[in-house]
mmCIF file of C-alpha atoms in Angstrom:
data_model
loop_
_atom_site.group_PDB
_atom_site.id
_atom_site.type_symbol
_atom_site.label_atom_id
_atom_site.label_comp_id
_atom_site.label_asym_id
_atom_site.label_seq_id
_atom_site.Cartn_x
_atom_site.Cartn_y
_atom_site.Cartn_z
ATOM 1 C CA UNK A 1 68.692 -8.913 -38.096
ATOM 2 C CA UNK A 2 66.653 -11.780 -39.351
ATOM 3 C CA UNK A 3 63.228 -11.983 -40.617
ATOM 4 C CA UNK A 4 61.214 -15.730 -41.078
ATOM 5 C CA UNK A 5 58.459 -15.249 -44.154
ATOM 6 C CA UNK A 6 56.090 -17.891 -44.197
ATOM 7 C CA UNK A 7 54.336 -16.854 -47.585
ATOM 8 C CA UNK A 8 56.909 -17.277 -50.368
ATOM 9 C CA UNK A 9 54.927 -13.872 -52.180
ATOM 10 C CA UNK A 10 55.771 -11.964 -49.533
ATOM 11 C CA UNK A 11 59.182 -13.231 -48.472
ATOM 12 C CA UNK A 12 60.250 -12.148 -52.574
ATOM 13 C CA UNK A 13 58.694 -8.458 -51.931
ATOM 14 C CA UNK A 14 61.170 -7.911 -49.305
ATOM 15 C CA UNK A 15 63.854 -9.121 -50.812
ATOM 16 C CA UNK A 16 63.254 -6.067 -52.489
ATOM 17 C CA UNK A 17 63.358 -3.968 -49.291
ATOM 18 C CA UNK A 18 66.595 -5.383 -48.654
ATOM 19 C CA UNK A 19 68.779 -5.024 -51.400
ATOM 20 C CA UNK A 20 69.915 -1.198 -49.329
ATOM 21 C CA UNK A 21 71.276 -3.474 -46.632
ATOM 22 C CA UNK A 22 73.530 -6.135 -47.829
ATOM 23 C CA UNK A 23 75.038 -8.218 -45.136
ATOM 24 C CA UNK A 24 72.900 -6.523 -42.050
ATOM 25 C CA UNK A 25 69.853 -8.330 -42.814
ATOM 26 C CA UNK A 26 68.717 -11.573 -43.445
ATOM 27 C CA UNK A 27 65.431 -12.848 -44.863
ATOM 28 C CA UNK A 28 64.149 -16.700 -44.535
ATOM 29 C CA UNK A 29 61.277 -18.455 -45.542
ATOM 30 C CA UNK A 30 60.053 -21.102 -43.733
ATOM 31 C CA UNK A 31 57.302 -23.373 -43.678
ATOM 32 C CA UNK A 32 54.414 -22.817 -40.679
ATOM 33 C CA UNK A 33 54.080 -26.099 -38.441
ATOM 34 C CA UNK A 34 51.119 -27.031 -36.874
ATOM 35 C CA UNK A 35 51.634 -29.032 -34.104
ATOM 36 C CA UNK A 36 50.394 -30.021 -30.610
ATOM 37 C CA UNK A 37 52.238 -29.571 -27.103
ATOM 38 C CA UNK A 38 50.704 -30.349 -24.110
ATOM 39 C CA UNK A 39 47.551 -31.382 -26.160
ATOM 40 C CA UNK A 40 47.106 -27.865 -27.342
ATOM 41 C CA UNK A 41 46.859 -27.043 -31.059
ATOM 42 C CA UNK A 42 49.807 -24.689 -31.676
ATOM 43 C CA UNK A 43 51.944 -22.820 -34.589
ATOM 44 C CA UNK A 44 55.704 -22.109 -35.040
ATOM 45 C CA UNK A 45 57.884 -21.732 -38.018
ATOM 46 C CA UNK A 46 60.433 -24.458 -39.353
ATOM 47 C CA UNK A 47 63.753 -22.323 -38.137
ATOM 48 C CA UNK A 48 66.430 -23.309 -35.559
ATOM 49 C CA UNK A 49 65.234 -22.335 -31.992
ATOM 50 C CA UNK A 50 68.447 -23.073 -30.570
ATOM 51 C CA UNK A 51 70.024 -19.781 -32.330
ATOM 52 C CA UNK A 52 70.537 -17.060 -29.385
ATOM 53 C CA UNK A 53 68.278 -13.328 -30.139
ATOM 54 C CA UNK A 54 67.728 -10.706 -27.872
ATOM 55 C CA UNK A 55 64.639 -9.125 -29.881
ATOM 56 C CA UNK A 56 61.906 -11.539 -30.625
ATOM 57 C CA UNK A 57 58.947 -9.594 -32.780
ATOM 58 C CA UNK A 58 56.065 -12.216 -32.836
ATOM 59 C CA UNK A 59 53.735 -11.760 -36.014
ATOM 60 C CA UNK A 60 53.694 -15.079 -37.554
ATOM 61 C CA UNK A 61 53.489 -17.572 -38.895
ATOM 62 C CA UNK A 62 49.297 -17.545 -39.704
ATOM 63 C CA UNK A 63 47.342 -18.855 -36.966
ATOM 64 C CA UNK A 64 44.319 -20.170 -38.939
ATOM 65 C CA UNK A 65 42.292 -23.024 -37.897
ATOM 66 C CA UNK A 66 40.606 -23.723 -40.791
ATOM 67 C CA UNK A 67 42.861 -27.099 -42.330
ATOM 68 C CA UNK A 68 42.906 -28.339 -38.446
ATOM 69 C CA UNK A 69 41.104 -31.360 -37.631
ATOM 70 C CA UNK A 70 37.801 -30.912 -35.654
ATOM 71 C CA UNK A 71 39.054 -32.008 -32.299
ATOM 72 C CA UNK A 72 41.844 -29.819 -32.311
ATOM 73 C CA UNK A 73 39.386 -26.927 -33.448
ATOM 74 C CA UNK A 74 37.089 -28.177 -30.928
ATOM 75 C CA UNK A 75 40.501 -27.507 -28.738
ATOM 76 C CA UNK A 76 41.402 -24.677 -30.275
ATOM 77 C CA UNK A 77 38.282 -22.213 -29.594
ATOM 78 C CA UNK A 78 38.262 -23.623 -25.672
ATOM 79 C CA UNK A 79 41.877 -21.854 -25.920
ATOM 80 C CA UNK A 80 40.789 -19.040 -27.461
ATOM 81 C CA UNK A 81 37.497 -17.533 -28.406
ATOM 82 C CA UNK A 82 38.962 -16.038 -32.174
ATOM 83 C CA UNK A 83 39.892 -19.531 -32.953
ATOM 84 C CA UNK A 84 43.553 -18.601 -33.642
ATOM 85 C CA UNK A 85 46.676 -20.987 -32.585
ATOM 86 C CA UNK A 86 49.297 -19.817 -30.401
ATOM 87 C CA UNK A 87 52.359 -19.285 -31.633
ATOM 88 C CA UNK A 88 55.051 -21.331 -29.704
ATOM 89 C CA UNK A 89 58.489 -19.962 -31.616
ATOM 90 C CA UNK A 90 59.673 -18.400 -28.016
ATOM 91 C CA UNK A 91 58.811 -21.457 -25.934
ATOM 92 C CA UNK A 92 60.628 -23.621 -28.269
ATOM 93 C CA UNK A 93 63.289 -21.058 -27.648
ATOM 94 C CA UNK A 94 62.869 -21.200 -23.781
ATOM 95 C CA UNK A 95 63.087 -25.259 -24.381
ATOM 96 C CA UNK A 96 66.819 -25.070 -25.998
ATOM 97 C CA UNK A 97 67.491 -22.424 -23.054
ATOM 98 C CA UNK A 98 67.427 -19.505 -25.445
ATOM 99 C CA UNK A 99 65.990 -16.691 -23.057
ATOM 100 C CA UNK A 100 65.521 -12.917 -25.465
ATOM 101 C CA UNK A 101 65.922 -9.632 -23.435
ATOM 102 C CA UNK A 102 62.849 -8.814 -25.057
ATOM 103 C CA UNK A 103 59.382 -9.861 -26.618
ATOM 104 C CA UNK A 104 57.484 -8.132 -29.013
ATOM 105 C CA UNK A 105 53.712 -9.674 -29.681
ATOM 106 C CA UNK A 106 51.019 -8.806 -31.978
ATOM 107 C CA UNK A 107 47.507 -8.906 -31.198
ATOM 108 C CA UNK A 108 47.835 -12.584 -30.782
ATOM 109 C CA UNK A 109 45.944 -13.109 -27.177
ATOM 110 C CA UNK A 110 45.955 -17.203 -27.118
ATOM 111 C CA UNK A 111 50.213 -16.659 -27.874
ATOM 112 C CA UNK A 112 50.635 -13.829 -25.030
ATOM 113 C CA UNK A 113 48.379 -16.324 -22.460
ATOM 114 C CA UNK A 114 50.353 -19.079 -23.609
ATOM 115 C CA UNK A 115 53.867 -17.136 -23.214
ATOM 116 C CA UNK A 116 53.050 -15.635 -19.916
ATOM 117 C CA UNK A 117 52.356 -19.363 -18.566
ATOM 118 C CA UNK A 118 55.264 -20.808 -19.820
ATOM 119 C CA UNK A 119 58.151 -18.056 -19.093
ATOM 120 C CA UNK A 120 58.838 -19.166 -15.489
ATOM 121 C CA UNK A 121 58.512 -15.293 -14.212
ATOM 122 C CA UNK A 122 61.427 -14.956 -16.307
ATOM 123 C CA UNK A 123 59.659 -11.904 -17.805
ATOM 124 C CA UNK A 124 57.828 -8.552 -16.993
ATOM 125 C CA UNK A 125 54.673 -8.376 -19.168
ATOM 126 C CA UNK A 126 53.579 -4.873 -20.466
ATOM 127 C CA UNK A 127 49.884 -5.958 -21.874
ATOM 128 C CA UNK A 128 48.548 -4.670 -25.218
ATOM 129 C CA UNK A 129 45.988 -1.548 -23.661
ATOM 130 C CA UNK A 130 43.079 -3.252 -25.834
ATOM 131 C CA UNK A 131 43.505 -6.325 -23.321
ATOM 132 C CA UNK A 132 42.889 -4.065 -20.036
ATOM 133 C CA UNK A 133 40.416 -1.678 -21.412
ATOM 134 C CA UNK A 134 38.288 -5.120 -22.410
ATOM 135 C CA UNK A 135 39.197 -6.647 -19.024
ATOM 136 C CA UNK A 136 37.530 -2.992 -17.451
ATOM 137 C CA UNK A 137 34.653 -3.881 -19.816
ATOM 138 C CA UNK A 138 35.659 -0.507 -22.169
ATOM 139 C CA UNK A 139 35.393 -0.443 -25.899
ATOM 140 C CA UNK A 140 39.423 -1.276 -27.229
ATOM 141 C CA UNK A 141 41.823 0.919 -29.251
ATOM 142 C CA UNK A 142 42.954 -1.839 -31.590
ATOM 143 C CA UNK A 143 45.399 0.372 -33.443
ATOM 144 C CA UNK A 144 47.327 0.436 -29.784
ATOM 145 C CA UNK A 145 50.366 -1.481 -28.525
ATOM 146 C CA UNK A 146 51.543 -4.748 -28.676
ATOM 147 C CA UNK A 147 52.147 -6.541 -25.630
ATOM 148 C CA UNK A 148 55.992 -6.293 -24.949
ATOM 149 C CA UNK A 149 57.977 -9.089 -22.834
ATOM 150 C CA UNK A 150 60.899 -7.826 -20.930
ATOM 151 C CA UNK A 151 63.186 -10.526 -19.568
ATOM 152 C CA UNK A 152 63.800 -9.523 -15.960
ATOM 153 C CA UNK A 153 67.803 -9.259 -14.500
#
């Protein structure tokens, strides 16, 4: 197991979860990117996307806006309406032909859009339930799910 830390305050606090493990898991911190592909504004870690996982749990790096420029902002919120970046760690994975057996995402909708574009029907997507109650026009459960990507046979 491996874990990527962007803040260097949190990636020392679980160092100190870790210690009961030695050898089984290990933690890296690594700076966030921002970058643009395909003219879109987007986040991923510095790490090695050429490194083979089955379990990818997406939950980083931050997806602010605030220190982008404003025509990638501009971009940005026409991407999504929260104004956060998606988080491309998984497509740069897809690029080296690293393909996980599974997905895990957070709440970020702008990364799950993005993902379910770019993973050439590779993948059945089980949606976060906040994202079809809003699509029926129902009040969400935000303490519900993450959307889960499950790379088909």
């Amino acid at each position: 197991l491996m874990t990527v830390e962007e803040s260097p305050h949190w990636h020392q606090m679980l160092q100190q979860y870790l210690t009961p493990f030695p050898g089984s898991i290990t933690s890296v911190r690594a700076d966030r990117v921002v970058t643009t592909r395909d003219g879109d504004p987007v986040v991923h870690y510095d790490i090695d996307h050429k490194r083979s996982w089955d379990f990818v749990y997406v939950d980083g790096p931050s997806n602010r806006v605030e220190d982008l420029s404003p025509e990638l902002k501009k971009r940005a919120a026409e991407l999504d309406s929260g104004l956060r970046l998606p988080n491309v760690d998984v497509e740069l994975m897809w690029a080296n032909d690293v393909w996980p057996k599974m997905i895990v995402i957070d709440g970020r909708r702008s990364t799950v859009s993005r993902l379910m574009l770019k993973s050439q029907g590779r993948y059945d997507v089980f949606l976060k339930s906040s994202y079809v109650t809003l699509a029926r026009g129902e009040l969400p459960d935000y303490e519900l799910h993450h959307t889960v990507m499950v790379r088909r046979s």
